[in-house]
CSV table of C-alpha atoms and ligand atoms in Angstrom, one decimal:
chain,number,residue,atom,x,y,z
A,167,MET,CA,94.6,139.5,75.4
A,168,ALA,CA,95.4,135.8,75.9
A,169,PRO,CA,92.4,133.5,74.8
A,170,ALA,CA,90.4,131.9,77.7
A,171,VAL,CA,92.0,128.6,78.6
A,172,THR,CA,89.8,125.6,79.2
A,173,VAL,CA,90.7,122.5,81.0
A,174,ASP,CA,88.9,119.1,80.9
A,175,VAL,CA,87.4,118.5,84.3
A,176,VAL,CA,86.0,114.9,84.9
A,177,GLU,CA,83.6,115.4,87.7
A,178,PRO,CA,83.6,112.2,89.9
A,179,ALA,CA,79.9,112.3,90.4
A,180,THR,CA,79.3,112.2,86.6
A,181,LEU,CA,82.1,110.0,85.3
A,182,PRO,CA,82.8,109.6,82.3
A,183,HIS,CA,81.2,113.0,81.8
A,184,LYS,CA,83.9,115.4,80.6
A,185,GLY,CA,83.1,119.1,81.6
A,186,SER,CA,85.3,122.1,81.1
A,187,VAL,CA,86.0,125.0,83.3
A,188,ALA,CA,87.0,128.4,81.7
A,189,ILE,CA,89.8,130.0,83.7
A,190,SER,CA,88.9,133.7,82.9
A,191,ASN,CA,91.6,135.8,81.3
A,192,ASP,CA,92.2,138.1,84.1
A,193,LYS,CA,93.4,135.1,86.2
A,194,LEU,CA,95.6,134.0,83.4
A,195,ASN,CA,99.2,134.6,84.1
A,196,THR,CA,100.2,137.0,81.4
A,197,LYS,CA,103.7,137.2,82.7
A,198,THR,CA,106.1,136.0,80.0
A,199,ALA,CA,109.4,134.3,80.6
A,200,ASP,CA,110.9,137.6,79.6
A,201,ASP,CA,109.0,139.5,82.5
A,202,VAL,CA,110.4,136.9,84.9
A,203,ALA,CA,113.8,137.1,83.4
A,204,GLU,CA,113.7,140.9,83.8
A,205,GLY,CA,113.2,140.2,87.6
A,206,LYS,CA,109.6,141.3,87.7
A,207,TRP,CA,109.1,139.0,90.8
A,208,LYS,CA,107.2,141.5,92.7
A,209,ASP,CA,103.8,140.7,91.4
A,210,PHE,CA,104.6,137.2,89.8
A,211,SER,CA,101.8,134.7,90.1
A,212,PHE,CA,101.0,131.2,88.5
A,213,ASP,CA,97.8,130.7,86.6
A,214,ALA,CA,95.1,129.7,89.0
A,215,ILE,CA,94.7,125.9,89.6
A,216,ARG,CA,92.4,123.7,91.7
A,217,GLU,CA,94.0,121.0,93.8
A,218,SER,CA,91.7,118.2,92.3
A,219,GLN,CA,93.2,119.0,88.9
A,220,VAL,CA,96.6,118.0,90.2
A,221,ALA,CA,95.3,114.9,92.0
A,222,ARG,CA,93.4,113.8,88.8
A,223,ALA,CA,96.3,114.6,86.5
A,224,MET,CA,98.3,112.1,88.5
A,225,ALA,CA,95.7,109.4,89.2
A,226,ARG,CA,94.3,109.4,85.7
A,227,ARG,CA,97.7,108.6,84.2
A,228,TYR,CA,98.9,106.2,86.8
A,229,PHE,CA,95.8,104.1,86.6
A,230,ASN,CA,95.8,104.2,82.8
A,231,ASP,CA,99.4,102.9,83.0
A,232,LEU,CA,98.3,100.1,85.4
A,233,ASP,CA,95.7,99.1,83.0
A,234,ARG,CA,97.8,99.3,80.0
A,235,TYR,CA,100.8,97.4,81.5
A,236,ALA,CA,98.7,94.7,83.2
A,237,GLU,CA,99.5,92.7,80.0
A,238,SER,CA,103.1,93.6,79.1
A,239,ASP,CA,105.4,92.0,76.5
A,240,ILE,CA,108.4,92.1,78.7
A,241,VAL,CA,108.9,92.9,82.5
A,242,ILE,CA,112.3,93.9,83.9
A,243,VAL,CA,112.6,93.4,87.7
A,244,GLY,CA,115.1,95.8,89.1
A,245,ALA,CA,116.1,99.2,87.7
A,246,GLY,CA,119.9,99.0,88.5
A,247,SER,CA,122.6,99.4,86.0
A,248,CYS,CA,121.9,96.0,84.5
A,249,GLY,CA,118.1,96.5,84.4
A,250,LEU,CA,118.3,100.0,82.9
A,251,SER,CA,120.8,98.8,80.3
A,252,THR,CA,118.4,95.9,79.5
A,253,ALA,CA,115.5,98.4,79.2
A,254,TYR,CA,117.4,100.8,77.0
A,255,THR,CA,118.6,98.1,74.6
A,256,LEU,CA,115.1,96.5,74.3
A,257,ALA,CA,113.1,99.7,74.0
A,258,LYS,CA,115.4,101.1,71.3
A,259,ALA,CA,115.5,97.8,69.3
A,260,ARG,CA,111.8,97.1,69.7
A,261,PRO,CA,109.5,100.2,70.0
A,262,ASP,CA,106.6,97.9,69.3
A,263,LEU,CA,106.9,96.1,72.7
A,264,LYS,CA,105.4,97.0,75.9
A,265,ILE,CA,108.1,97.1,78.6
A,266,ALA,CA,107.4,97.4,82.3
A,267,ILE,CA,110.2,98.0,84.9
A,268,ILE,CA,109.3,97.1,88.5
A,269,GLU,CA,111.7,98.8,90.9
A,270,ALA,CA,111.4,98.3,94.7
A,271,SER,CA,113.1,101.5,95.6
A,272,VAL,CA,111.5,105.1,95.4
A,273,SER,CA,114.8,106.0,93.6
A,274,PRO,CA,115.7,103.6,90.7
A,275,GLY,CA,119.4,103.1,89.7
A,276,GLY,CA,120.4,100.5,92.3
A,277,GLY,CA,124.0,100.5,93.2
A,278,ALA,CA,125.1,102.7,90.3
A,279,TRP,CA,124.9,106.2,91.8
A,280,LEU,CA,128.4,106.0,93.1
A,281,GLY,CA,131.6,104.1,92.1
A,282,GLY,CA,133.3,102.0,94.9
A,283,GLN,CA,133.3,103.0,98.6
A,284,LEU,CA,131.2,106.1,97.9
A,285,PHE,CA,133.7,107.5,95.5
A,286,SER,CA,132.1,109.4,92.6
A,287,ALA,CA,134.0,108.1,89.5
A,288,MET,CA,132.7,105.0,87.8
A,289,VAL,CA,135.0,102.5,86.0
A,290,MET,CA,133.9,100.5,83.0
A,291,ARG,CA,136.0,98.0,81.0
A,292,LYS,CA,136.0,98.2,77.3
A,293,PRO,CA,133.9,97.6,75.1
A,294,ALA,CA,131.2,98.9,77.6
A,295,ASN,CA,132.5,102.3,76.4
A,296,LYS,CA,130.5,101.8,73.2
A,297,PHE,CA,127.4,101.8,75.3
A,298,LEU,CA,128.4,105.1,76.9
A,299,ILE,CA,129.0,106.7,73.4
A,300,ASP,CA,125.5,105.5,72.4
A,301,ILE,CA,123.8,107.1,75.3
A,302,GLY,CA,126.1,110.1,75.2
A,303,VAL,CA,128.0,109.9,78.5
A,304,PRO,CA,131.5,111.4,78.3
A,305,PHE,CA,134.4,109.4,79.8
A,306,GLU,CA,138.1,109.5,80.2
A,307,ASP,CA,139.9,106.8,78.1
A,308,GLU,CA,142.4,104.9,80.1
A,309,GLY,CA,143.3,102.2,77.6
A,310,PRO,CA,141.6,98.9,78.7
A,311,TYR,CA,139.0,100.8,80.7
A,312,VAL,CA,137.2,104.1,80.8
A,313,VAL,CA,136.2,106.4,83.7
A,314,VAL,CA,133.0,108.3,83.9
A,315,LYS,CA,133.6,111.4,86.1
A,316,HIS,CA,130.6,110.7,88.3
A,317,ALA,CA,128.5,107.5,88.4
A,318,ALA,CA,125.4,109.6,88.7
A,319,LEU,CA,126.1,111.1,85.2
A,320,PHE,CA,125.9,107.6,83.8
A,321,THR,CA,122.9,106.6,85.8
A,322,SER,CA,120.9,109.7,85.4
A,323,THR,CA,121.6,109.9,81.7
A,324,LEU,CA,120.6,106.3,81.1
A,325,LEU,CA,117.5,106.7,83.3
A,326,SER,CA,116.4,109.7,81.4
A,327,LYS,CA,116.8,107.9,78.1
A,328,VAL,CA,114.9,104.8,79.3
A,329,LEU,CA,112.0,107.0,80.7
A,330,ALA,CA,111.8,108.9,77.5
A,331,PHE,CA,110.8,105.8,75.4
A,332,PRO,CA,107.0,105.8,75.0
A,333,ASN,CA,106.9,102.0,75.3
A,334,VAL,CA,108.5,101.9,78.8
A,335,LYS,CA,106.7,102.3,82.0
A,336,LEU,CA,108.7,102.5,85.3
A,337,PHE,CA,106.8,101.5,88.3
A,338,ASN,CA,109.1,102.4,91.1
A,339,ALA,CA,108.5,102.1,94.9
A,340,THR,CA,106.9,98.8,93.7
A,341,SER,CA,108.2,95.4,94.6
A,342,VAL,CA,107.9,92.1,92.9
A,343,GLU,CA,106.9,89.8,95.7
A,344,ASP,CA,106.3,86.7,93.7
A,345,LEU,CA,106.3,85.2,90.2
A,346,ILE,CA,103.3,84.0,88.1
A,347,THR,CA,103.9,80.4,87.0
A,348,ARG,CA,102.4,78.0,84.6
A,349,ARG,CA,102.9,74.2,84.9
A,350,ASP,CA,105.4,73.2,82.0
A,351,GLU,CA,106.3,69.5,82.1
A,352,SER,CA,109.1,70.3,79.5
A,353,ALA,CA,110.8,72.6,82.0
A,354,PRO,CA,113.4,71.2,84.4
A,355,GLY,CA,111.6,72.6,87.4
A,356,GLY,CA,108.2,71.9,85.9
A,357,VAL,CA,107.3,75.6,85.6
A,358,ARG,CA,107.3,78.4,83.2
A,359,ILE,CA,107.3,82.0,84.4
A,360,ALA,CA,104.4,84.0,83.0
A,361,GLY,CA,104.5,87.3,84.8
A,362,VAL,CA,105.2,89.0,88.1
A,363,VAL,CA,103.2,89.6,91.4
A,364,THR,CA,103.6,93.2,92.6
A,365,ASN,CA,102.8,95.3,95.7
A,366,TRP,CA,103.8,98.7,96.9
A,367,THR,CA,107.3,98.2,98.6
A,368,LEU,CA,106.1,99.8,101.8
A,369,VAL,CA,103.3,97.3,101.8
A,370,ALA,CA,105.6,94.4,101.0
A,371,MET,CA,107.7,95.4,104.0
A,372,HIS,CA,104.8,95.2,106.4
A,373,HIS,CA,103.3,91.9,105.6
A,374,GLU,CA,104.4,90.8,109.1
A,375,ASP,CA,102.7,93.5,111.1
A,376,GLN,CA,99.5,94.1,109.0
A,377,SER,CA,96.6,91.9,108.2
A,378,CYS,CA,96.7,90.3,104.8
A,379,MET,CA,97.5,92.9,102.0
A,380,ASP,CA,97.0,91.0,98.7
A,381,PRO,CA,99.1,91.9,95.7
A,382,SER,CA,98.4,92.7,92.1
A,383,THR,CA,99.9,91.2,88.9
A,384,ILE,CA,101.4,91.9,85.6
A,385,ASN,CA,101.2,89.1,82.9
A,386,ALA,CA,104.1,88.8,80.4
A,387,PRO,CA,105.7,86.0,78.4
A,388,VAL,CA,109.2,87.1,79.3
A,389,ILE,CA,110.6,88.4,82.6
A,390,ILE,CA,114.2,89.7,83.1
A,391,SER,CA,115.3,89.7,86.6
A,392,THR,CA,118.2,91.9,87.6
A,393,THR,CA,117.7,92.4,91.3
A,394,GLY,CA,121.3,92.5,92.2
A,395,HIS,CA,123.3,90.1,94.5
A,396,ASP,CA,121.9,89.0,97.8
A,397,GLY,CA,120.7,91.6,100.3
A,398,PRO,CA,117.3,92.6,101.8
A,399,PHE,CA,115.7,92.8,98.3
A,400,GLY,CA,118.5,91.3,96.4
A,401,ALA,CA,118.5,88.1,94.2
A,402,PHE,CA,114.7,88.0,94.6
A,403,SER,CA,113.7,86.0,91.7
A,404,VAL,CA,116.4,83.2,91.9
A,405,LYS,CA,115.7,82.8,95.6
A,406,ARG,CA,112.0,82.5,94.9
A,407,LEU,CA,112.7,79.8,92.2
A,408,VAL,CA,114.6,77.8,94.8
A,409,SER,CA,111.8,78.2,97.4
A,410,MET,CA,109.2,77.0,94.7
A,411,GLN,CA,111.6,74.1,93.8
A,412,ALA,CA,112.0,75.4,90.2
A,413,LEU,CA,115.7,75.6,90.8
A,414,GLU,CA,117.5,73.1,93.1
A,415,ARG,CA,119.8,75.5,94.9
A,416,LEU,CA,121.8,78.7,94.6
A,417,GLY,CA,125.5,78.7,93.9
A,418,GLY,CA,126.1,81.7,96.2
A,419,MET,CA,128.3,84.7,95.0
A,420,ARG,CA,132.0,84.1,95.4
A,421,GLY,CA,134.9,86.4,96.5
A,422,LEU,CA,136.0,89.4,94.5
A,423,ASP,CA,138.0,88.7,91.3
A,424,MET,CA,137.4,91.3,88.6
A,425,ASN,CA,138.8,89.5,85.7
A,426,THR,CA,136.8,86.2,86.4
A,427,ALA,CA,133.6,88.0,87.6
A,428,GLU,CA,132.9,90.3,84.8
A,429,ASP,CA,133.4,87.6,82.1
A,430,ALA,CA,131.2,85.2,83.9
A,431,ILE,CA,128.3,87.6,84.4
A,432,VAL,CA,128.3,88.6,80.7
A,433,ARG,CA,128.7,85.0,79.3
A,434,GLY,CA,126.2,83.5,81.9
A,435,THR,CA,123.3,86.1,81.3
A,436,ARG,CA,120.6,83.7,80.1
A,437,GLU,CA,117.2,82.1,80.6
A,438,ILE,CA,117.4,80.3,83.8
A,439,VAL,CA,113.8,78.7,83.7
A,440,PRO,CA,111.5,79.1,80.7
A,441,GLY,CA,110.2,82.7,80.7
A,442,LEU,CA,112.8,84.0,83.2
A,443,ILE,CA,116.1,85.6,82.2
A,444,VAL,CA,118.6,86.6,84.8
A,445,GLY,CA,121.3,89.2,84.4
A,446,GLY,CA,123.6,91.5,86.4
A,447,MET,CA,124.7,90.5,90.0
A,448,GLU,CA,121.6,88.4,90.7
A,449,LEU,CA,123.3,85.9,88.4
A,450,SER,CA,126.3,85.5,90.6
A,451,GLU,CA,124.0,84.1,93.2
A,452,VAL,CA,122.8,81.4,90.8
A,453,ASP,CA,126.1,80.4,89.2
A,454,GLY,CA,128.3,81.1,92.2
A,455,ALA,CA,130.3,83.6,90.2
A,456,ASN,CA,132.7,85.9,91.7
A,457,ARG,CA,131.9,89.5,92.5
A,458,MET,CA,133.7,92.1,90.5
A,459,GLY,CA,133.5,95.1,93.0
A,460,PRO,CA,133.5,98.7,91.6
A,461,THR,CA,133.6,98.1,87.8
A,462,PHE,CA,130.4,98.2,85.9
A,463,GLY,CA,131.2,97.1,82.4
A,464,ALA,CA,129.7,93.7,82.9
A,465,MET,CA,126.4,95.2,84.1
A,466,VAL,CA,126.0,97.2,80.8
A,467,LEU,CA,127.0,94.2,78.7
A,468,SER,CA,124.8,91.8,80.7
A,469,GLY,CA,121.9,94.0,80.1
A,470,MET,CA,122.6,94.1,76.4
A,471,LYS,CA,122.8,90.3,76.3
A,472,ALA,CA,119.7,89.9,78.5
A,473,ALA,CA,117.8,92.2,76.0
A,474,GLU,CA,118.9,89.8,73.1
A,475,GLU,CA,117.9,86.7,75.0
A,476,ALA,CA,114.6,88.3,75.9
A,477,LEU,CA,113.8,88.9,72.3
A,478,SER,CA,114.6,85.5,71.1
A,479,VAL,CA,112.5,84.0,74.0
A,480,PHE,CA,109.6,86.4,73.1
A,481,GLU,CA,109.7,85.5,69.4
A,482,GLU,CA,109.9,81.8,70.3
A,483,ARG,CA,106.8,82.0,72.5
A,484,LYS,CA,105.0,84.0,69.8
A,485,LYS,CA,105.7,81.3,67.4
A,486,GLN,CA,104.6,78.6,69.8
A,487,ASN,CA,101.3,80.5,70.5
A,488,ALA,CA,100.7,81.0,66.7
A,489,ALA,CA,101.2,77.2,66.1
B,640,LIG,O1,122.4,97.7,91.2
B,640,LIG,P1,121.6,96.6,91.6
B,640,LIG,O2,121.8,96.0,92.9
B,640,LIG,O3,122.0,95.3,90.6
B,640,LIG,P2,122.6,95.3,89.2
B,640,LIG,O4,122.8,93.8,88.9
B,640,LIG,O5,122.0,96.0,88.2
B,640,LIG,O6,124.1,95.9,89.4
B,640,LIG,C1,124.9,95.4,90.3
B,640,LIG,C2,126.0,96.4,90.5
B,640,LIG,O7,125.5,97.7,91.1
B,640,LIG,C3,127.1,95.9,91.5
B,640,LIG,O8,126.7,95.2,92.5
B,640,LIG,C4,128.5,96.3,91.4
B,640,LIG,C5,129.0,96.0,90.0
B,640,LIG,N1,129.2,95.6,92.4
B,640,LIG,C6,129.6,94.4,92.4
B,640,LIG,C7,130.2,93.9,93.6
B,640,LIG,O9,131.0,93.0,93.5
B,640,LIG,O10,129.8,94.4,94.7
B,640,LIG,O11,120.1,96.9,91.3
B,640,LIG,C8,119.1,96.0,91.6
B,640,LIG,C9,117.8,96.7,91.6
B,640,LIG,C10,117.8,97.6,92.9
B,640,LIG,O12,117.4,98.9,92.5
B,640,LIG,C11,116.7,97.0,93.9
B,640,LIG,O13,116.0,98.0,94.6
B,640,LIG,C12,115.8,96.3,92.8
B,640,LIG,O14,116.8,95.7,91.8
B,640,LIG,N2,115.1,95.1,93.4
B,640,LIG,C13,113.8,94.9,93.2
B,640,LIG,N3,112.9,95.6,92.5
B,640,LIG,C14,111.6,95.1,92.5
B,640,LIG,N4,111.3,94.0,93.1
B,640,LIG,C15,112.2,93.2,93.8
B,640,LIG,N5,111.7,92.2,94.5
B,640,LIG,C16,113.5,93.7,93.9
B,640,LIG,N6,114.7,93.2,94.4
B,640,LIG,C17,115.6,94.2,94.2
């Protein structure tokens, strides 16, 4: 007979009391996987559960995460191909760092679920294929470039690897709607970025038709913004830098030129103002770089470079704080 199972039930009235409720054996589902495999669906049933257990299982973890990541080491804004490549590179290199990813959409991945014009295949120019080998995504080798048979294979594999890191937390359906700043006379625009201001995206979309709905915050010494090129949510951080006069103006993304664009984005990935690194297509809005269209190698390599830049900024700040 299977032993009684006990679950920790935290009664709201007596928080932080931890009680336990025994689910008696006869309610336990003694059906094994084999039973199910043998098609004994007729009298199948799950073990009993109470709705509040599900509600508490979700809430407890989410609010623990909010508490834990309120002070992060690195925040990545935007979980598109560049942001996710950054997160993977960082989390793999530095399991000691707390990395928060803030993604406005319910579904992370940005523009990397399809190739161009809604076609499935995704093209990446070498040496981005090395990243694909690292994360275990198969591709067809076409010489100077490779082709992943479905963009969703790349994005879902990368997303699953990023989410599996214990030091990474993805806050999706959550928007960065401002930046935390500190006065910094040594910075060209007079500010250093010290974190992000967040709100549920559905809230951020309704500031015009609801009374004031204040945001929350995440403090971090390094922010990496990869919010894509201009669009309803695109190029958020660089547009905000201009509106707070920390950046004079935006260069504006130029026309499509694959060769020029991909080199410029990878080379240009850098710290734009102290504490804020910009990568991916958001950078095209700053530097006036060309767009590259449906080739994603620069997103991956920009992510790898953004991770490197972030680590050197992080270590530099740590030294300054220790001095
Ligand atoms: O995929 P994107 O838009 O951005 P990148 O830079 O990761 O990848 C760009 C790439 O998909 C291309 O555009 C390709 C190569 N085409 C180029 C071309 O010439 O057309 O991902 C940005 C992510 C999205 O998921 C947004 O939802 C998110 O950033 N985002 C935000 N998340 C939180 N807070 C915000 N304020 C915010 N703004 C955007």
